[in-house]
Short mmCIF file of C-alpha atoms and ligand atoms in Angstrom, two decimals:
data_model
loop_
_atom_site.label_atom_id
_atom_site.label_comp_id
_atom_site.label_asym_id
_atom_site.label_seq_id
_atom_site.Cartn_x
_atom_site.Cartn_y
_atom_site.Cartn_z
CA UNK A 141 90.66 85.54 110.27
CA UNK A 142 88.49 88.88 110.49
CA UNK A 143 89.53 91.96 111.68
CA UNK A 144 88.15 95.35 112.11
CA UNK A 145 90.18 98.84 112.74
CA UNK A 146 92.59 98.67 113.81
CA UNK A 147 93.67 95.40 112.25
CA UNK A 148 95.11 92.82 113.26
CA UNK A 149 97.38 92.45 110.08
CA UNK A 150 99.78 89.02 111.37
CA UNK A 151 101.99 90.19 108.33
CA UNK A 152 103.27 87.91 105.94
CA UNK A 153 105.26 89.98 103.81
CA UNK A 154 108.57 89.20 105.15
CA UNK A 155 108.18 84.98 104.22
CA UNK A 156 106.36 86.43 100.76
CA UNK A 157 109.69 88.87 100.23
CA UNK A 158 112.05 85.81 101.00
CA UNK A 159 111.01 83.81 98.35
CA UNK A 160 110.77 86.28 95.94
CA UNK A 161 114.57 87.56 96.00
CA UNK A 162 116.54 83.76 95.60
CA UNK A 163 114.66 83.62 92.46
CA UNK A 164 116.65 85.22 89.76
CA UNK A 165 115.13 87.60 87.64
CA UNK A 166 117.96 90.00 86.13
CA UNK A 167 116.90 91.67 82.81
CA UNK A 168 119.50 92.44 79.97
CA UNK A 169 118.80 95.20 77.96
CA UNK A 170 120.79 93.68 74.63
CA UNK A 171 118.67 91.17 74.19
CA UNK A 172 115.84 92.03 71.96
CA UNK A 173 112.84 89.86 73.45
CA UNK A 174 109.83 90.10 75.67
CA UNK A 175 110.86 89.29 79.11
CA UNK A 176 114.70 89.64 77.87
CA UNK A 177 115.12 87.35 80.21
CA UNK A 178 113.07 84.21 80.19
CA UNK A 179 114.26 83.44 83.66
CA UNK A 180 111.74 86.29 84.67
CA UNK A 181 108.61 83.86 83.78
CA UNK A 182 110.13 81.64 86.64
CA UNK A 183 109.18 84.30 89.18
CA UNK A 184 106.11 85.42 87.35
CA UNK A 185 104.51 81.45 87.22
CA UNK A 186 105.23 81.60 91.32
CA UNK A 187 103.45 84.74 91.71
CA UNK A 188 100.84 83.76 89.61
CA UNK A 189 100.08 80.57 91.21
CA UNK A 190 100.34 82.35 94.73
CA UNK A 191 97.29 84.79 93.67
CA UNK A 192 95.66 81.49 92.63
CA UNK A 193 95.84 80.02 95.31
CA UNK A 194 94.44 83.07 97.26
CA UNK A 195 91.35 82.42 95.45
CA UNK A 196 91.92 84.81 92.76
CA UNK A 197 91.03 82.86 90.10
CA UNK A 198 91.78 85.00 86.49
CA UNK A 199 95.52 85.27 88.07
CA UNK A 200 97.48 84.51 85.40
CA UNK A 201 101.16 84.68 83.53
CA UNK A 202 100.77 86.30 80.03
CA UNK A 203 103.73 85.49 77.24
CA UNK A 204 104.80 88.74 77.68
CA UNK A 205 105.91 87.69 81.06
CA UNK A 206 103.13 90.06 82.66
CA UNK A 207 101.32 88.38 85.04
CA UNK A 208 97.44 90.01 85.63
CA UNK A 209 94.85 89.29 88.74
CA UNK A 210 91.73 90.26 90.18
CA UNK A 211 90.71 91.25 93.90
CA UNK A 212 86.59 91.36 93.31
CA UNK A 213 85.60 93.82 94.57
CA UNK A 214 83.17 93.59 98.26
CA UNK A 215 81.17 96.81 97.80
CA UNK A 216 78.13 97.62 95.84
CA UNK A 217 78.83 100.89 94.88
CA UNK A 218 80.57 101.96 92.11
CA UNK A 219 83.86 102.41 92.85
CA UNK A 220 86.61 103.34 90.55
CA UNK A 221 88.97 100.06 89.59
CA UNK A 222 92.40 100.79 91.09
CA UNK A 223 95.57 98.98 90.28
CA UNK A 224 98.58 98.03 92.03
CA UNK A 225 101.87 97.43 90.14
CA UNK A 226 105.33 96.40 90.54
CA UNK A 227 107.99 95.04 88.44
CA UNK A 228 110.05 91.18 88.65
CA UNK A 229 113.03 92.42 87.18
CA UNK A 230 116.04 93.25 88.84
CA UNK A 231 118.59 95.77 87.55
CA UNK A 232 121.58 94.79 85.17
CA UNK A 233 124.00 96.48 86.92
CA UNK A 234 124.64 93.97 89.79
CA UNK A 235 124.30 90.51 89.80
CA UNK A 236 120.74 88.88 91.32
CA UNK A 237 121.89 85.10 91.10
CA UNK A 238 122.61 83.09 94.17
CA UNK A 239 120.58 86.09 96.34
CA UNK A 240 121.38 85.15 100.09
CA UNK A 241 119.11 87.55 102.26
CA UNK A 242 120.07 87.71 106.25
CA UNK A 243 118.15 89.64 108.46
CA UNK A 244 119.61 91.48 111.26
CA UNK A 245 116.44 91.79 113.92
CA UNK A 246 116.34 94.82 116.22
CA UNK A 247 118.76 96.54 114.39
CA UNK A 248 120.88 99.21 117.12
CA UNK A 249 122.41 101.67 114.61
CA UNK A 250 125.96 101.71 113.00
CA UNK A 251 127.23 100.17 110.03
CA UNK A 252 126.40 96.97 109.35
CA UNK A 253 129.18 94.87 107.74
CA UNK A 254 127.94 92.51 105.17
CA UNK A 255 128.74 89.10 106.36
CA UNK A 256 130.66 87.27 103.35
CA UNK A 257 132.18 89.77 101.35
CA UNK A 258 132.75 92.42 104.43
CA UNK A 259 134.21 95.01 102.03
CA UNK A 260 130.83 95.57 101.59
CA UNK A 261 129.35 97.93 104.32
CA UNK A 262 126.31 99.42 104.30
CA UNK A 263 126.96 103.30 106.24
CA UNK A 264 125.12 105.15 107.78
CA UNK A 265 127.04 107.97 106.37
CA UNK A 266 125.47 106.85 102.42
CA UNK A 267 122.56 105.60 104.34
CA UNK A 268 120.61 108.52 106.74
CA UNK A 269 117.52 106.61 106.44
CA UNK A 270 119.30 103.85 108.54
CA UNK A 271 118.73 106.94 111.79
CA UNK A 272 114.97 105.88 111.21
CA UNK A 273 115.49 102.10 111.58
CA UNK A 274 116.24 102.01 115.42
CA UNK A 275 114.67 98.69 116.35
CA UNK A 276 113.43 97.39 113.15
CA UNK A 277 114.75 93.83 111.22
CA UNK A 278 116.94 94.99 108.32
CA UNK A 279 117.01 92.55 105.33
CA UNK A 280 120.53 92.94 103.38
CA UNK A 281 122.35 90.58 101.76
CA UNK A 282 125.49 88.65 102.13
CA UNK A 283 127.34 91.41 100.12
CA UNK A 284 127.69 89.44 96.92
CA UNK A 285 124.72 90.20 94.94
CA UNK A 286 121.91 92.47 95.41
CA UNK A 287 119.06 91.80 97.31
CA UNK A 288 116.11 92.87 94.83
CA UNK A 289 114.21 94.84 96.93
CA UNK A 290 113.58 97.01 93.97
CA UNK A 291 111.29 95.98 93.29
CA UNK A 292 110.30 92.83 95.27
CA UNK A 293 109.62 94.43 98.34
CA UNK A 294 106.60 95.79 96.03
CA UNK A 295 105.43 92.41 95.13
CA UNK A 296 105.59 91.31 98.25
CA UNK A 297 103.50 93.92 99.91
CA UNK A 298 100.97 93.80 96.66
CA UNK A 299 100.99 90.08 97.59
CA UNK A 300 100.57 90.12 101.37
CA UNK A 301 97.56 93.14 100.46
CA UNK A 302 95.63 90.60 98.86
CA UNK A 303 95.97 88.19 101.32
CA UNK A 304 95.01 90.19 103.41
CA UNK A 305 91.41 91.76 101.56
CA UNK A 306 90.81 88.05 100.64
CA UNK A 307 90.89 86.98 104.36
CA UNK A 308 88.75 89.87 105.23
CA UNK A 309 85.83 90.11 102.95
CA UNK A 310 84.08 92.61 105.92
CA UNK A 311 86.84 95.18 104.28
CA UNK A 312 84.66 97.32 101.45
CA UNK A 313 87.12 97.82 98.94
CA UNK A 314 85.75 98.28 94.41
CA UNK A 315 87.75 95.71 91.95
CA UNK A 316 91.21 95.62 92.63
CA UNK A 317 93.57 94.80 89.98
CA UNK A 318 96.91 93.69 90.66
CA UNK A 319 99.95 93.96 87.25
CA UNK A 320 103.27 92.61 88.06
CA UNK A 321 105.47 93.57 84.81
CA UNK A 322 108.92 92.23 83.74
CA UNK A 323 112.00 94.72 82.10
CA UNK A 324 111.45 97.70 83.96
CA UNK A 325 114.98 98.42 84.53
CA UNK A 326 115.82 98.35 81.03
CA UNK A 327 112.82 101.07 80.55
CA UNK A 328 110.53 98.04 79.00
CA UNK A 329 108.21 97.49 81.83
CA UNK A 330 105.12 99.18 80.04
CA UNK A 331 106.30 97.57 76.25
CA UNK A 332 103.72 94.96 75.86
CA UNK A 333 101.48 95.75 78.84
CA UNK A 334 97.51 94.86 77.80
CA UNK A 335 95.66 97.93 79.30
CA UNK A 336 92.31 97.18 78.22
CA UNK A 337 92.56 93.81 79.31
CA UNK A 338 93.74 94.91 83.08
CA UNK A 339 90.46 97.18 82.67
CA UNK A 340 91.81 99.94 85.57
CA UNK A 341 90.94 103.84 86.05
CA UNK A 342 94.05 104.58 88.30
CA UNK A 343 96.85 102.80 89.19
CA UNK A 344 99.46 103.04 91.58
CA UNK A 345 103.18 101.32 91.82
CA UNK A 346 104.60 100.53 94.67
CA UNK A 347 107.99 101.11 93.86
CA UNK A 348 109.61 104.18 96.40
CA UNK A 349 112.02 104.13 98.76
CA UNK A 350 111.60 105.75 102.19
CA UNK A 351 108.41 104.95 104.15
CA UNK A 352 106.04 107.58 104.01
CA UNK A 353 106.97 109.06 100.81
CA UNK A 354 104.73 109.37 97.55
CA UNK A 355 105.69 110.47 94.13
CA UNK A 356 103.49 111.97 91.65
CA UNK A 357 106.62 113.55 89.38
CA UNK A 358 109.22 112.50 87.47
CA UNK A 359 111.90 113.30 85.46
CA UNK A 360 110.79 114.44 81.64
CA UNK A 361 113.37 112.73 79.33
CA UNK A 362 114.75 113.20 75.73
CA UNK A 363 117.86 111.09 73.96
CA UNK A 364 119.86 113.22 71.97
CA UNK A 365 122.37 111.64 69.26
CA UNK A 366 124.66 114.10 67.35
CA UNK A 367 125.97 112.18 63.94
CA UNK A 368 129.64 113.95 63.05
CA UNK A 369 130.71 113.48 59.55
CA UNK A 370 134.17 114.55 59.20
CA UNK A 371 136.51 114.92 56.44
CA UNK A 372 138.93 111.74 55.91
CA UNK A 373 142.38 112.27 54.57
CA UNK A 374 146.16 109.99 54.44
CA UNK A 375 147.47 111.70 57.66
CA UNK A 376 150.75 112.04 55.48
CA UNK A 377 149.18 114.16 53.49
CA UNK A 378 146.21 115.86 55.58
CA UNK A 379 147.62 119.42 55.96
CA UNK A 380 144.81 121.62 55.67
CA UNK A 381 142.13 119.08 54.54
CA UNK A 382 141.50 116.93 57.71
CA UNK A 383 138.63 117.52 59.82
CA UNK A 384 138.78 114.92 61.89
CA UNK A 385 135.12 113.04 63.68
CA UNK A 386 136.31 112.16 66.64
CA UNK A 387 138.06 115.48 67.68
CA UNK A 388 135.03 117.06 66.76
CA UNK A 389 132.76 115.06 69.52
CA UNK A 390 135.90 115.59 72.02
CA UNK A 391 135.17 119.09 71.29
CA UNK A 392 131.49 119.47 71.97
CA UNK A 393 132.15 117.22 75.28
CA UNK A 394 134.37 119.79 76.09
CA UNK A 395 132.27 122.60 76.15
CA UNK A 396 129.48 120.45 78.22
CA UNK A 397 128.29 122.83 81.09
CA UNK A 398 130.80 121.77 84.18
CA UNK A 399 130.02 123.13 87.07
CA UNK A 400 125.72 123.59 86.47
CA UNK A 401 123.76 121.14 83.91
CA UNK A 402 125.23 117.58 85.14
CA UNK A 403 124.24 114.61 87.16
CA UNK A 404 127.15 115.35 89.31
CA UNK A 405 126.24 118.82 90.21
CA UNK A 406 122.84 118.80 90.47
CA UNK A 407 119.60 117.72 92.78
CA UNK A 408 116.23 118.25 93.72
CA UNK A 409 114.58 119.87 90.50
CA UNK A 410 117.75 120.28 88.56
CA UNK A 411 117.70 119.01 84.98
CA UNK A 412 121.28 118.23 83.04
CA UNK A 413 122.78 117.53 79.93
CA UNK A 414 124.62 113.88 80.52
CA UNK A 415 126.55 111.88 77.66
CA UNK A 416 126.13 108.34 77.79
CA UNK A 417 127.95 106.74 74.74
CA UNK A 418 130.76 108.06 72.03
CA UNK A 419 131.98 105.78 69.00
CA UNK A 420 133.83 106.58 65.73
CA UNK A 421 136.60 106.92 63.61
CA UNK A 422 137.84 109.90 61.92
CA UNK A 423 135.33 110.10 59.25
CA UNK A 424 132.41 109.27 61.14
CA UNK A 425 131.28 109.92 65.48
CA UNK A 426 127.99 109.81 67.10
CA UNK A 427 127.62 110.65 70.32
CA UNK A 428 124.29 110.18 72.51
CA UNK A 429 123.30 112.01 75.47
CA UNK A 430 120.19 111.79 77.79
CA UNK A 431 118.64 115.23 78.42
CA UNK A 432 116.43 115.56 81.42
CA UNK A 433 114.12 118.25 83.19
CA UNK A 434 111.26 118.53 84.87
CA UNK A 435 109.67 120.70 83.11
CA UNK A 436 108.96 120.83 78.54
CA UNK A 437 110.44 124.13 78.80
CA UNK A 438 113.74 122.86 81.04
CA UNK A 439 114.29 120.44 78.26
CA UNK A 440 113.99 122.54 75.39
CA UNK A 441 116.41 125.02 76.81
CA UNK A 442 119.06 122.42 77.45
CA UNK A 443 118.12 121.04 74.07
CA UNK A 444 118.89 124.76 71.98
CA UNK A 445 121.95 125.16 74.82
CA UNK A 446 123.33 121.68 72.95
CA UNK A 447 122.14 122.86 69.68
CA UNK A 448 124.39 125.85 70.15
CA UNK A 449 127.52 124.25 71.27
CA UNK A 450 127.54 122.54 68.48
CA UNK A 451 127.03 125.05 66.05
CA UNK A 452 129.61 126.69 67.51
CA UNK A 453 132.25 124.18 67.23
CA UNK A 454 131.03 123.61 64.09
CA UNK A 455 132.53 126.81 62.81
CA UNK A 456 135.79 125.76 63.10
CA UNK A 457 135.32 122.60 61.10
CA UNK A 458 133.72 123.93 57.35
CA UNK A 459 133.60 120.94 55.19
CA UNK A 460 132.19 118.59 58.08
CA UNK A 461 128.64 118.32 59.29
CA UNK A 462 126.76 117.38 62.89
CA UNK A 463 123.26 116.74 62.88
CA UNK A 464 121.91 116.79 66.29
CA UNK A 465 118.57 114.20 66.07
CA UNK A 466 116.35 114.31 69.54
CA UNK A 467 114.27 111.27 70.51
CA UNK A 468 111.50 111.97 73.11
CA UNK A 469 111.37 109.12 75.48
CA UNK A 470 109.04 109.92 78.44
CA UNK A 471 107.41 112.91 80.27
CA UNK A 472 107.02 114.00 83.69
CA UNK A 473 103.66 112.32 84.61
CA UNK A 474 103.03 115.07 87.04
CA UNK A 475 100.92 116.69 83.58
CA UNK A 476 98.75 113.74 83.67
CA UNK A 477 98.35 113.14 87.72
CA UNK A 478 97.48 116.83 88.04
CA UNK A 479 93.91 116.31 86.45
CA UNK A 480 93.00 113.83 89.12
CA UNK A 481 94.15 115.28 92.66
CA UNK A 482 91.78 112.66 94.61
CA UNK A 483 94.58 109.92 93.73
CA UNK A 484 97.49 111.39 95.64
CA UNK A 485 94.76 112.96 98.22
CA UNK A 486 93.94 109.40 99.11
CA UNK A 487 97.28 108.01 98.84
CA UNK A 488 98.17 110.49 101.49
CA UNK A 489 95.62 109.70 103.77
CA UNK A 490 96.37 106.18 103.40
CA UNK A 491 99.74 106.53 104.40
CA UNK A 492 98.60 108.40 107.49
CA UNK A 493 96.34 106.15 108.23
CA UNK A 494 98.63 103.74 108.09
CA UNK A 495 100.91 105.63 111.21
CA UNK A 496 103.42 107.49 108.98
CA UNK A 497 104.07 110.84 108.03
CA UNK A 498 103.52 111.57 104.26
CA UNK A 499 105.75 113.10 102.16
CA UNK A 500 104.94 114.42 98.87
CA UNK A 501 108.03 114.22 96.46
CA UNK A 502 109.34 113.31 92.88
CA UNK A 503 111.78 111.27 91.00
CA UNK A 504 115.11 112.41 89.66
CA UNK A 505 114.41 109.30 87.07
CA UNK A 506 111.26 107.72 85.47
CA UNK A 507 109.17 104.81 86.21
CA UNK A 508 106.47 102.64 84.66
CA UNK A 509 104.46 104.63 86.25
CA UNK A 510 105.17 107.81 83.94
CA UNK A 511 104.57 106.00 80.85
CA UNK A 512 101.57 103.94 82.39
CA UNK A 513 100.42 108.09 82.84
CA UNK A 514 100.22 109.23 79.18
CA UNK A 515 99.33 106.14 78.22
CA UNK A 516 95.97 106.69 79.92
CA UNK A 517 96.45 104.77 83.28
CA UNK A 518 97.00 107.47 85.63
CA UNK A 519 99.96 106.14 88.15
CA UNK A 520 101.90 107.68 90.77
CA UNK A 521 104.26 105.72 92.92
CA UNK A 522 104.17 104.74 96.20
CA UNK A 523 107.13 103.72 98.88
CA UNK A 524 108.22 100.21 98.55
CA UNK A 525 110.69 100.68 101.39
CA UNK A 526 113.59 99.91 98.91
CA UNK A 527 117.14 101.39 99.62
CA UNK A 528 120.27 101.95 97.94
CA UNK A 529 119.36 99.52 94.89
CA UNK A 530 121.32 98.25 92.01
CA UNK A 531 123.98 97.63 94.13
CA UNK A 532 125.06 95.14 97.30
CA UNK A 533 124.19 97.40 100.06
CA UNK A 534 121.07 97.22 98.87
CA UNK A 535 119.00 96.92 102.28
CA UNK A 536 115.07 96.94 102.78
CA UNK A 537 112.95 97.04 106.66
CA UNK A 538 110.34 94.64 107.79
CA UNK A 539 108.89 96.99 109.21
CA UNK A 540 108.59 99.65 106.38
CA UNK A 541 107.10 96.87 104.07
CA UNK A 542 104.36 96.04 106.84
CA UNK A 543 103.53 99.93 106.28
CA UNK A 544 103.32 99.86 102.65
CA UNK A 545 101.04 96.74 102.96
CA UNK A 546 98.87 98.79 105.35
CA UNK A 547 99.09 101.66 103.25
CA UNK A 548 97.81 99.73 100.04
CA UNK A 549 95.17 98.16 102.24
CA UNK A 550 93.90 101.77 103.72
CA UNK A 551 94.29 102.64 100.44
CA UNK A 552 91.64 100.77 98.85
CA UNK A 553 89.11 101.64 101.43
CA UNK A 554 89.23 105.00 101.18
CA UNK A 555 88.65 104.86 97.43
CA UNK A 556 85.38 102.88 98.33
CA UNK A 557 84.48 105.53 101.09
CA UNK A 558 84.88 108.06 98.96
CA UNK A 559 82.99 106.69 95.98
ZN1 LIG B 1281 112.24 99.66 90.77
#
């Protein structure tokens, strides 16, 4: 097959996508290994033998659970190395075993009623993307698992991209590298990535969720754990000598920001202040929160705002102690992307090119994307047509994924015609 602009694409994302999701690739963050999950390798050794069998012939499943590939590239000049990425793990918070995809072609609009457990309704209230979808093929599931869109709608289109370059040598494109990772759910995805071995300048994940949209910020994000020591005492006898742990780390919930500062009242470039775990006893409490901002500054003010509360409660408790400990644990790669406009520039163009308006927007999260940044791989993230994931009204188009293929395709010309 050859084809010139505009292509003839005969799509094969959707069959790609299909297999992908009945393979099981949950990861668990308490278990301590690389994949947590060995049952990710099962995905990875299918993926890896597809690229093979593309002709790409360094394709290959690390023990990591990474699995690495090479499009050569069809130009002579020199033309930066660009990298596509998406992860084979599927979130922890729903299960991804027994994943029975139906596709409902042409879809007409309404709610569409998931077929075995019909509790499970996918709205169009929750869903305004679904207004877009007017006489596309929706892929949900049966409502008893989720579908794993997130994120292997992305490996699918990565996939079905290389078919398609490999089919069309005519197509100047530089060295394209392709990185599927495992654990990105449980914020691993970037652990034991080889980055001199993949050998790219800039990478991009496919990894969004409407079509059209590209993402070149993300959350910046801190842990915070505050250690109480209290003051233990027979609560017979405690009059006047109990402090007591664990109504000390009530107490700093309490004062919290309510109404500003939280995930629940807050959007678009908000930051907040959100606990996440509490444990103790009267002599000892920790609790752990998850601070996040766009911005250093956002985060250091919510930071000192913590700091204060609880140093003020505090004062009502002399002979205990808090220590409030902050862990960085990633930044808003928007720092790093900055220094090389061309890469959203390009991914913008692409996305026109392929028929859709762009949209420039960020994360209210992270991805591997934003550690992949400041780790020296520059990487934005692209729309994987992914919706409401994690969950089982998770629900992806076939149409939207054809984009993103075209999109990554596009993509990798202009970076040649540019170079
Ligand atoms: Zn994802």
């Amino acid at each position: 097959m050859t084809a010139t602009p505009p292509f003839d694409f005969a799509h094969d994302v959707t069959a790609c996508f299909l297999r992908y999701v009945v393979i099981d690739t949950q990861s668990d963050p308490a278990s301590p290994t690389c994949p947590s999950t060995e049952k990710q390798k099962d995905l990875g050794r299918v993926l890896a033998q597809e690229l093979r069998d593309l002709g790409l012939r360094d394709a290959h499943l690390d023990e990591h659970g990474y699995v690495y590939a090479t499009i050569p590239a069809t130009s002579d000049k020199k033309v930066p190395v660009i990298c596509f990425c998406s992860h084979m793990d599927t979130s922890p918070d729903c299960s991804g075993k027994n994943v029975k995809p139906q596709i409902v072609k042409n879809y007409r609009g309404g709610d569409i009623v998931l077929p075995v457990d019909t509790t499970q309704v996918i709205r169009v209230a929750d869903n305004p993307a679904l207004k877009d979808q007017i006489g596309h093929d929706i892929i949900t599931t049966d409502g008893t698992t989720l579908l794993g869109a997130d994120n292997k709608a992305g490996l699918a289109e990565i996939m079905d991209a290389a078919r398609f370059l490999v089919a069309n040598p005519q197509i100047r494109h530089g060295t394209i590298k392709i990185l599927f990772t495992p654990d990105e759910e449980i914020g691993r995805g970037v652990d034991k990535v080889d980055l001199t071995k993949l050998g790219a300048d800039f990478a991009y994940t496919m990894d969004g969720e409407t079509a059209g949209y590209v993402e070149d910020e993300t959350f910046s994000a801190d842990g915070a754990v505050i250690t109480i020591e209290g003051v233990s005492a027979h609560p017979g006898f405690a009059k006047g000598k109990m402090e007591h742990a664990i109504k000390i780390a009530a107490a700093i919930v309490e004062r919290l920001p309510k109404d500003t500062c939280s995930p629940e009242t807050t959007d678009g470039k908000q930051g907040f202040l959100h606990p996440i775990g509490i444990s103790g006893a009267l002599e000892k409490a920790t609790l752990s929160l998850i601070v996040r901002d766009f911005t250093d500054d956002g985060l250091a003010e919510k930071e000192a705002l913590l700091q204060s509360i609880v140093d003020d409660v505090m004062t009502a408790y002399p002979h205990s102690t808090a220590t409030l400990e902050i862990k960085p644990q990633y930044r808003n790669m928007k720092q790093v992307i900055d220094r090389y406009p061309q890469m959203v520039e390009y991914a913008v163009e692409a996305i026109q090119r392929a028929g859709l308006k762009p949209v420039r927007s960020s994360i209210r999260g992270g991805t591997d994307g934003s550690r992949l940044s400041f780790m020296g791989l520059p990487c934005p993230n692209i729309f994987a047509g992914e919706h409401a994931f994690h969950g089982r009204t998770e629900w992806v188009s076939v149409q939207d994924m054809e984009k993103a293929v075209q999109t990554i395709v596009h993509l990798a010309m202009i970076w040649e015609e540019r170079a």
